[in-house]
Short mmCIF file of C-alpha atoms in Angstrom, two decimals:
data_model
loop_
_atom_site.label_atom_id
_atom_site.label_comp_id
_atom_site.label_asym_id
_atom_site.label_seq_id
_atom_site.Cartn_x
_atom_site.Cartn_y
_atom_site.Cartn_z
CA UNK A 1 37.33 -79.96 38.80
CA UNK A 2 35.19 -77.41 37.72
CA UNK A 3 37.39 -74.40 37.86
CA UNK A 4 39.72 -76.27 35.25
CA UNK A 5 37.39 -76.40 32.43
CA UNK A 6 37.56 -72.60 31.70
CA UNK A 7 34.17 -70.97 30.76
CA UNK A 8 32.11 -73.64 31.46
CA UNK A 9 33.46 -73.68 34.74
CA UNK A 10 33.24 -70.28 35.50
CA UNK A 11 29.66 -70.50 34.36
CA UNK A 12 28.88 -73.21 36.74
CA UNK A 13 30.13 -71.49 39.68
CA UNK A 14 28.30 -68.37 39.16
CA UNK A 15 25.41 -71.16 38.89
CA UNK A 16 26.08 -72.53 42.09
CA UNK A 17 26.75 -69.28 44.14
CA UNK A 18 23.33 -67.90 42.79
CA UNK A 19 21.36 -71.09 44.17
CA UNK A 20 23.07 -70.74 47.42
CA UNK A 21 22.15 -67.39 47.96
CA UNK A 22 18.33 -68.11 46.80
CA UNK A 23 18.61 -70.65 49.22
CA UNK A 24 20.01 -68.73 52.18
CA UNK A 25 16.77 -65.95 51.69
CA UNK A 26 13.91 -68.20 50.56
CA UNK A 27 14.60 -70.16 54.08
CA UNK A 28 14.12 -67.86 56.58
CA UNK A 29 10.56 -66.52 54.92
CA UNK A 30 9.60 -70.18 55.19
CA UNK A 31 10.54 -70.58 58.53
CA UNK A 32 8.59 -67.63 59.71
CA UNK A 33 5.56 -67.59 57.46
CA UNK A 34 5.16 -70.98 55.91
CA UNK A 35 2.65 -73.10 56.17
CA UNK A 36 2.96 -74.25 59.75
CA UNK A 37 2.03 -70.56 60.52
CA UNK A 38 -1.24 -70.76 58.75
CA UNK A 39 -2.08 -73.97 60.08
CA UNK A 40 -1.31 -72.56 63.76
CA UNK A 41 -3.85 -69.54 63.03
CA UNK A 42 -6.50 -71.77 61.90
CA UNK A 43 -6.49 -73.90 64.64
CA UNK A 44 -9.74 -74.38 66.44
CA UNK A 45 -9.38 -73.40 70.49
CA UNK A 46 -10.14 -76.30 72.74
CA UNK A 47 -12.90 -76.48 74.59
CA UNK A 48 -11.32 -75.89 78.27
CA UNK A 49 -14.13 -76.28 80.77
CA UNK A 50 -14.96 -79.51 79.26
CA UNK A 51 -11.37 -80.93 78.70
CA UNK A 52 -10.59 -80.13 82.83
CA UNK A 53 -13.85 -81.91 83.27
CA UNK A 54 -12.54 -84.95 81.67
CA UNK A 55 -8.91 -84.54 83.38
CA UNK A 56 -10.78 -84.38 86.68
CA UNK A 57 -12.37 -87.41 86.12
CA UNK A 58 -9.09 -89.07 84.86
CA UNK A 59 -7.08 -87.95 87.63
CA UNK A 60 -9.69 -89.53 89.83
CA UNK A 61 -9.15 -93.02 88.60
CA UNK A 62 -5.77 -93.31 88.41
CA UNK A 63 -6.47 -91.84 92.59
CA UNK A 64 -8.59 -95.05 92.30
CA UNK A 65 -5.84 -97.23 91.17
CA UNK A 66 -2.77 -96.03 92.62
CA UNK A 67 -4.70 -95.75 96.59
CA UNK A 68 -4.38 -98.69 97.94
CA UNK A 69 -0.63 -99.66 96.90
CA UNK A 70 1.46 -98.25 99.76
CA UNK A 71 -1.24 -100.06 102.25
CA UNK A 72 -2.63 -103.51 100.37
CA UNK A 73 0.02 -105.59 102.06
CA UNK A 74 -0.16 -104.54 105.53
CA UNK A 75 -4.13 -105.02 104.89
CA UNK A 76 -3.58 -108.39 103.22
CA UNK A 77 -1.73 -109.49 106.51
CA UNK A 78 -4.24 -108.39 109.08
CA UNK A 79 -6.62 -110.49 107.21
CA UNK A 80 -4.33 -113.60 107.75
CA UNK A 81 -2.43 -113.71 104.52
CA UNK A 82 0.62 -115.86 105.46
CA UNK A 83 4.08 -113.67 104.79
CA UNK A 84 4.98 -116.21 102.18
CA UNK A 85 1.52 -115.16 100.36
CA UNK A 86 1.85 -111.74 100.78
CA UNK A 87 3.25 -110.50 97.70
CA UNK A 88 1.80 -112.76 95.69
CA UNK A 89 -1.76 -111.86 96.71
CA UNK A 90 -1.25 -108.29 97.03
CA UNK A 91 0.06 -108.41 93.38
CA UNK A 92 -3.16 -109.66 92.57
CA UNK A 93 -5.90 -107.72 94.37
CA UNK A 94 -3.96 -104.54 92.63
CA UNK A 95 -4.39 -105.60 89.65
CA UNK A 96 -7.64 -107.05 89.84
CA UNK A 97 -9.33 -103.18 89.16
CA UNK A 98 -7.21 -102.70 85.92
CA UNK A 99 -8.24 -106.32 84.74
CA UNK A 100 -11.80 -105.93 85.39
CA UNK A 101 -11.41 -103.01 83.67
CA UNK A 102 -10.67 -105.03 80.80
CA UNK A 103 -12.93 -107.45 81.17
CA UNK A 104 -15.77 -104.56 80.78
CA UNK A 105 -14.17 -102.05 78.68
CA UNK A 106 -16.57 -102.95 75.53
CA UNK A 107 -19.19 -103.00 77.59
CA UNK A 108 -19.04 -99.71 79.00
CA UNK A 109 -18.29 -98.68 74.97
CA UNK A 110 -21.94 -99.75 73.98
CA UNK A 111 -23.19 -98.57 76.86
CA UNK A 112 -22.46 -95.11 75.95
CA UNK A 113 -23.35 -95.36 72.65
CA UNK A 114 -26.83 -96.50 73.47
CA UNK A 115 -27.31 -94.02 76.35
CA UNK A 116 -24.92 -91.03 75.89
CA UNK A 117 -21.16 -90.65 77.13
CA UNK A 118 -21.95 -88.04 79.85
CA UNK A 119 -24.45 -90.79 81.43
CA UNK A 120 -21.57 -93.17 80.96
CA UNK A 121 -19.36 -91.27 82.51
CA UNK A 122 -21.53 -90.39 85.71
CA UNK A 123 -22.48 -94.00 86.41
CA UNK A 124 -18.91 -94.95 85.85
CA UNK A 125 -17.51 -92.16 88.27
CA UNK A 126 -20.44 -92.52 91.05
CA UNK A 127 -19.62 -96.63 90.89
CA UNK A 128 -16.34 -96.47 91.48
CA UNK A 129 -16.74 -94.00 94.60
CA UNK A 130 -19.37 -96.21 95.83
CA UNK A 131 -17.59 -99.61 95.51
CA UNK A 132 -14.04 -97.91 96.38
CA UNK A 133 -15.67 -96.67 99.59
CA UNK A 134 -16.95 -100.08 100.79
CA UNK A 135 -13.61 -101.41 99.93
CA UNK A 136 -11.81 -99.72 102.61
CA UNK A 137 -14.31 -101.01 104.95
CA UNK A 138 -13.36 -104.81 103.86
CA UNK A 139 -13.00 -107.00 107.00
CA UNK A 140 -11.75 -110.09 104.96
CA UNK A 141 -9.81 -111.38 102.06
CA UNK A 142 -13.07 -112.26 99.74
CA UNK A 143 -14.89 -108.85 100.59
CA UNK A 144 -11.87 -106.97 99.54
CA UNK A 145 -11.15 -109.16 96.14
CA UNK A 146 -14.97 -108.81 95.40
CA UNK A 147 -15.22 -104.95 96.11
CA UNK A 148 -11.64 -104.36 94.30
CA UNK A 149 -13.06 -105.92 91.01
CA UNK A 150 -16.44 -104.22 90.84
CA UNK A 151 -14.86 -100.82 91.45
CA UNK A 152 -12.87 -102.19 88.02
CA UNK A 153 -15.87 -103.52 86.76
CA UNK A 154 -17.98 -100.04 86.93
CA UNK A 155 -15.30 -98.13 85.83
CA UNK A 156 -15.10 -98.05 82.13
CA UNK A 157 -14.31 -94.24 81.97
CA UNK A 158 -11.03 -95.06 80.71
CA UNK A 159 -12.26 -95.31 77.14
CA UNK A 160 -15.86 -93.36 77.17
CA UNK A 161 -13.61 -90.10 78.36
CA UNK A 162 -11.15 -90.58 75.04
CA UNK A 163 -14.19 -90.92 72.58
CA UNK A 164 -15.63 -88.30 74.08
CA UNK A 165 -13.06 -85.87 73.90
CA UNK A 166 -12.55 -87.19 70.30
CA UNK A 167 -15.89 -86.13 69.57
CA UNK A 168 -15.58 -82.63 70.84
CA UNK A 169 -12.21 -81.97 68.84
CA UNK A 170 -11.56 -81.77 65.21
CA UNK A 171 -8.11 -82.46 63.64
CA UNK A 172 -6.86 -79.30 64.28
CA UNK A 173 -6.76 -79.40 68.16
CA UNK A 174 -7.23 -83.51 69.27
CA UNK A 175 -3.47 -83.94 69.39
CA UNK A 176 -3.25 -81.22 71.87
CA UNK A 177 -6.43 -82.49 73.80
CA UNK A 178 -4.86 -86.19 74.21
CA UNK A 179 -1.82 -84.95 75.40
CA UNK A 180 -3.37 -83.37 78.12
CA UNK A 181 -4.99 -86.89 79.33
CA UNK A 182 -1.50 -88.29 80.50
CA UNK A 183 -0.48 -85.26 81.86
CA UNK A 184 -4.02 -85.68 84.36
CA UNK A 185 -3.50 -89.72 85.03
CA UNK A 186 0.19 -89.17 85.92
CA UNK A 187 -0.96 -86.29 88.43
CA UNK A 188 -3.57 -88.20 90.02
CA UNK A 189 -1.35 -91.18 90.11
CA UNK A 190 1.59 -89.37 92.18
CA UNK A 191 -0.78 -87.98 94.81
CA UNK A 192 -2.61 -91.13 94.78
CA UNK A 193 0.48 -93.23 96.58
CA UNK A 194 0.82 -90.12 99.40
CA UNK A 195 -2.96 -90.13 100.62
CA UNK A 196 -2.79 -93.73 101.14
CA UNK A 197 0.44 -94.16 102.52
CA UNK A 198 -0.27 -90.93 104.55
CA UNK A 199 -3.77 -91.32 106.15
CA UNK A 200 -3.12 -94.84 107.22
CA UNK A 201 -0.36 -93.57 109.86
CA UNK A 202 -1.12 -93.51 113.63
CA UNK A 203 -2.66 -89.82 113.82
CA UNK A 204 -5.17 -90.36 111.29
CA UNK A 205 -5.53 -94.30 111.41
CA UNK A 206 -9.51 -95.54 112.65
CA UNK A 207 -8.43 -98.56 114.53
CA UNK A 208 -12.07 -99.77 113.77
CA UNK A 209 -11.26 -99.85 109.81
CA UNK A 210 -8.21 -98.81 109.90
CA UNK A 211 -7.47 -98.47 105.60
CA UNK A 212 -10.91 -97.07 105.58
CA UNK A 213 -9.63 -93.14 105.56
CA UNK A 214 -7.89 -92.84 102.37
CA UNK A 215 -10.96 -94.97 100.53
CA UNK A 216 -13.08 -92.17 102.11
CA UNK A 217 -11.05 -89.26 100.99
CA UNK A 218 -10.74 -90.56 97.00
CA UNK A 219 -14.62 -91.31 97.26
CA UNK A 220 -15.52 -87.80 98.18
CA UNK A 221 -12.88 -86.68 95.36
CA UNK A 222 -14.97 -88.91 93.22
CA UNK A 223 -18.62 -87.41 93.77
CA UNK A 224 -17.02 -83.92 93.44
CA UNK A 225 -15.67 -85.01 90.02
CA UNK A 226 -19.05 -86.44 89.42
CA UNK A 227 -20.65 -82.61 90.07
CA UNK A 228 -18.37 -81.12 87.73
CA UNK A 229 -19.75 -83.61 84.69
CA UNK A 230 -22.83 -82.95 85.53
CA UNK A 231 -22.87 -79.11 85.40
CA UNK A 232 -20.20 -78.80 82.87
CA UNK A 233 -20.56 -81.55 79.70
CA UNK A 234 -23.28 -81.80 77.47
CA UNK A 235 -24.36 -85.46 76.66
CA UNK A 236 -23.14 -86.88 72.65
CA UNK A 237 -25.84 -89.23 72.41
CA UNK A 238 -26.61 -89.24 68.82
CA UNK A 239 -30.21 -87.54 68.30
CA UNK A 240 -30.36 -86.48 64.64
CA UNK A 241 -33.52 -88.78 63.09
CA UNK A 242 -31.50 -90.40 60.40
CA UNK A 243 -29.04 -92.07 62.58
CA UNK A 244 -31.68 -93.37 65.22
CA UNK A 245 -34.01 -94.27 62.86
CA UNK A 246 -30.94 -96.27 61.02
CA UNK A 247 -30.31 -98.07 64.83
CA UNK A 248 -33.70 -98.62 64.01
CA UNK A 249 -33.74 -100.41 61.18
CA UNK A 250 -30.64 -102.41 62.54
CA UNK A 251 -32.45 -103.85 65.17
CA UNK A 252 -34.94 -104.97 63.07
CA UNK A 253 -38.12 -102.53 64.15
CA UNK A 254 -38.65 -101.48 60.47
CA UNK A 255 -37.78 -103.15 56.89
CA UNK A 256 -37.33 -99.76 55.07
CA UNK A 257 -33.96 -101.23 53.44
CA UNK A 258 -35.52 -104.22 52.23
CA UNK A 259 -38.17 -102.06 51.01
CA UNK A 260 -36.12 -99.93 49.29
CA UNK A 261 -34.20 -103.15 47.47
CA UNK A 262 -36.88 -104.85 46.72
CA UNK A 263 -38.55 -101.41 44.88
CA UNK A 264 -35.52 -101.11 43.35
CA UNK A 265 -36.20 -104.57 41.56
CA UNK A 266 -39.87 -104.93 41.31
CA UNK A 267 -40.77 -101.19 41.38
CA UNK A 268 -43.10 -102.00 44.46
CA UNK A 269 -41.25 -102.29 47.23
CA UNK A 270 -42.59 -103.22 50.52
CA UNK A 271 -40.29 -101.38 53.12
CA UNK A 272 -41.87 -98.06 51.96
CA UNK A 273 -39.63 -97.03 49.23
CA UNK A 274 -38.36 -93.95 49.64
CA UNK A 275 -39.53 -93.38 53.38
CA UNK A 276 -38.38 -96.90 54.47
CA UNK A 277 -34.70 -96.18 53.08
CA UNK A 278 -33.68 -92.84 54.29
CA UNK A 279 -36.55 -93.08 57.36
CA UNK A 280 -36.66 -96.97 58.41
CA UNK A 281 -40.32 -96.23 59.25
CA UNK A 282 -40.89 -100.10 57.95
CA UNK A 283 -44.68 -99.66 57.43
CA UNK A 284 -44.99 -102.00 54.30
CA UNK A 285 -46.97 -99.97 52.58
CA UNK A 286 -45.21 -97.69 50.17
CA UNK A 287 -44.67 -98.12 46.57
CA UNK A 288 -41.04 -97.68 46.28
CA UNK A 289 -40.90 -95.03 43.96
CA UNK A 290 -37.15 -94.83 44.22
CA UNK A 291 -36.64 -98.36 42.67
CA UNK A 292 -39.87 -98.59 40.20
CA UNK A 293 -38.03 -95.21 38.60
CA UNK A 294 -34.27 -96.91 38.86
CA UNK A 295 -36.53 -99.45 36.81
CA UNK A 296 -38.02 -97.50 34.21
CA UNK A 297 -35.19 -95.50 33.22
CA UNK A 298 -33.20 -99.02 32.84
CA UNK A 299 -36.00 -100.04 30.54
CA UNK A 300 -35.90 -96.65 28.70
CA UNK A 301 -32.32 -96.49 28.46
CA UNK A 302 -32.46 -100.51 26.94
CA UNK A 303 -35.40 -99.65 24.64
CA UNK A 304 -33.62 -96.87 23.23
CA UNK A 305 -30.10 -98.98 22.93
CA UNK A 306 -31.83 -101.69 20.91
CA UNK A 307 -33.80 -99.14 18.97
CA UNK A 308 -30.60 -97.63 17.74
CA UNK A 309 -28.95 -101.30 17.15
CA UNK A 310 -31.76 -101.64 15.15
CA UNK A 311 -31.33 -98.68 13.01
CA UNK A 312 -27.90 -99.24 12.58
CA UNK A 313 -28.07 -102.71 11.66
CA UNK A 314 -31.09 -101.34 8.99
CA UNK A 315 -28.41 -98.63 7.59
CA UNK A 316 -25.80 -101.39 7.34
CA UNK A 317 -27.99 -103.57 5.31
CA UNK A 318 -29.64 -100.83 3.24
CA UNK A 319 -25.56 -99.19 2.24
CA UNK A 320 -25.12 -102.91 1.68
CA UNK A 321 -27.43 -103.45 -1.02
CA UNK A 322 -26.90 -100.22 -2.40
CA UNK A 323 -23.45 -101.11 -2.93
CA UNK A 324 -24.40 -104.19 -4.83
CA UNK A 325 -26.75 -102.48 -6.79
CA UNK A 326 -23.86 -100.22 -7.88
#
């Protein structure tokens, strides 16, 4: 169609072959030194020691989880779970870790933000080896629903490890930090299955306690992982004054915000003005000099509105009259 309109056509081909060409050399520059490749040389390295810290510690709950499954049902039945029951209660002691998990995950959220995620961590590591130990020394159905839900219970590390390795990434490197956490739970989950189907065999059974071996073995995998947050993370407890003085004023130990609104409207505040609002201190004494001068620059800024109302009404009046006069 366009070669049959002559010139114009011939025009508009030339057109078109010079955009494909422009095309065909701009692309490979952007392709090699674009923006991706300035975002990829600004990005900030990860901090390895502490991301394998938090992998270990992953990798040693899914161990946690993932134990007991090649085992629970041959342990259900020598504590006189009839065969019709067994997969029904086996089903459910599994999954009573993850659900008390759950149950407690907010808790164990608070908990670290009152007391620091590497404390949260360690108590959630150590109470898991602890109640996962005893567990494989159950000698009846209620002992081992009991210990199976507190190891759940004091195990909240599934959601303090994420914040915290939120808060030790920026936007640069956090997608490449989270995609490392999977990679640790799905390791620790595949080994998980072979220790306790393994050490429960005939040359490493303990007829005494006889599901008691591969507890043992996680436990001590546990309080290793436990070392290696100790030594290697540093606590992200806030500390900065403003923000624990603000959990300050939140729970109610100081007035310093009412202080500062009410000095904003009276100009004499009783929170302590200026120190109760960015300090919380609460000590009812200041003379909120923040809101007496919010005050008195409103009253300035009125006074000298009406005073040039007033003049201009006065000029109005006065070219009024003149104009009569004339």
């Amino acid at each position: 169609e366009i070669e049959g309109r002559g010139t114009r056509g011939r025009s508009c081909r030339l057109l078109l072959v010079s955009w494909g060409a422009a095309v065909t050399a701009v692309t490979p520059a952007c392709s090699s030194a674009g923006p991706m490749a300035a975002t990829n040389a600004a990005t900030t390295p990860l901090p390895k020691w502490k991301i394998f810290a938090v992998m270990v510690v992953q990798a040693g709950e899914a161990l946690g989880v993932g134990v007991l499954f090649p085992f629970v049902i041959f342990m259900l039945r020598d504590f006189g779970v009839p065969e019709a029951h067994l997969g029904t209660w086996s089903g459910i002691l599994a999954a009573s870790f993850c659900f008390a998990q759950f149950l407690f995950a907010f808790s164990w959220g608070r908990c670290a933000d009152h007391h620091g995620t590497k404390r949260a961590l360690l108590w959630g590591v150590c109470g898991s080896a602890v109640t996962g130990l005893l567990f494989g020394f159950s000698v009846n159905v209620p002992m081992a629903f009991i210990l199976r839900f507190c190891q759940g219970m004091v195990n909240g590390n599934i959601g303090v490890a994420k914040s915290y390795v939120a808060k030790i990434t920026d936007d640069t490197n956090r997608a490449k930090a989270f995609s490392l956490m999977p990679l640790a739970w799905g390791l620790g989950f595949t080994i998980a299955p072979i220790i306790g189907g393994t050490l429960t065999k005939a040359p490493y059974r303990w007829e005494a306690y006889p599901y008691s071996l591969p507890m043992i073995v996680v436990s001590c995998y546990q309080v290793c992982s436990a070392v290696a947050l100790f030594f290697i993370i540093e606590d992200t407890k806030p500390t900065d004054k403003t923000t624990r003085n603000r959990g300050r004023s939140r729970s109610g130990s100081g007035n310093g915000g009412i202080g500062a609104a009410a000095g904003e409207r009276s100009g004499r505040g009783k929170g302590g003005g200026d120190n109760g609002r960015h300090y919380g201190n609460g000590n009812g004494k200041g003379n909120g000099r923040d809101g007496g001068q919010k005050k008195r620059l409103r009253r300035s800024a009125y006074e000298s509105l009406s005073s040039t109302d007033i003049d201009d009404n006065a000029d109005e009046d006065g070219g009024g009259e003149r104009a009569d006069e004339a």
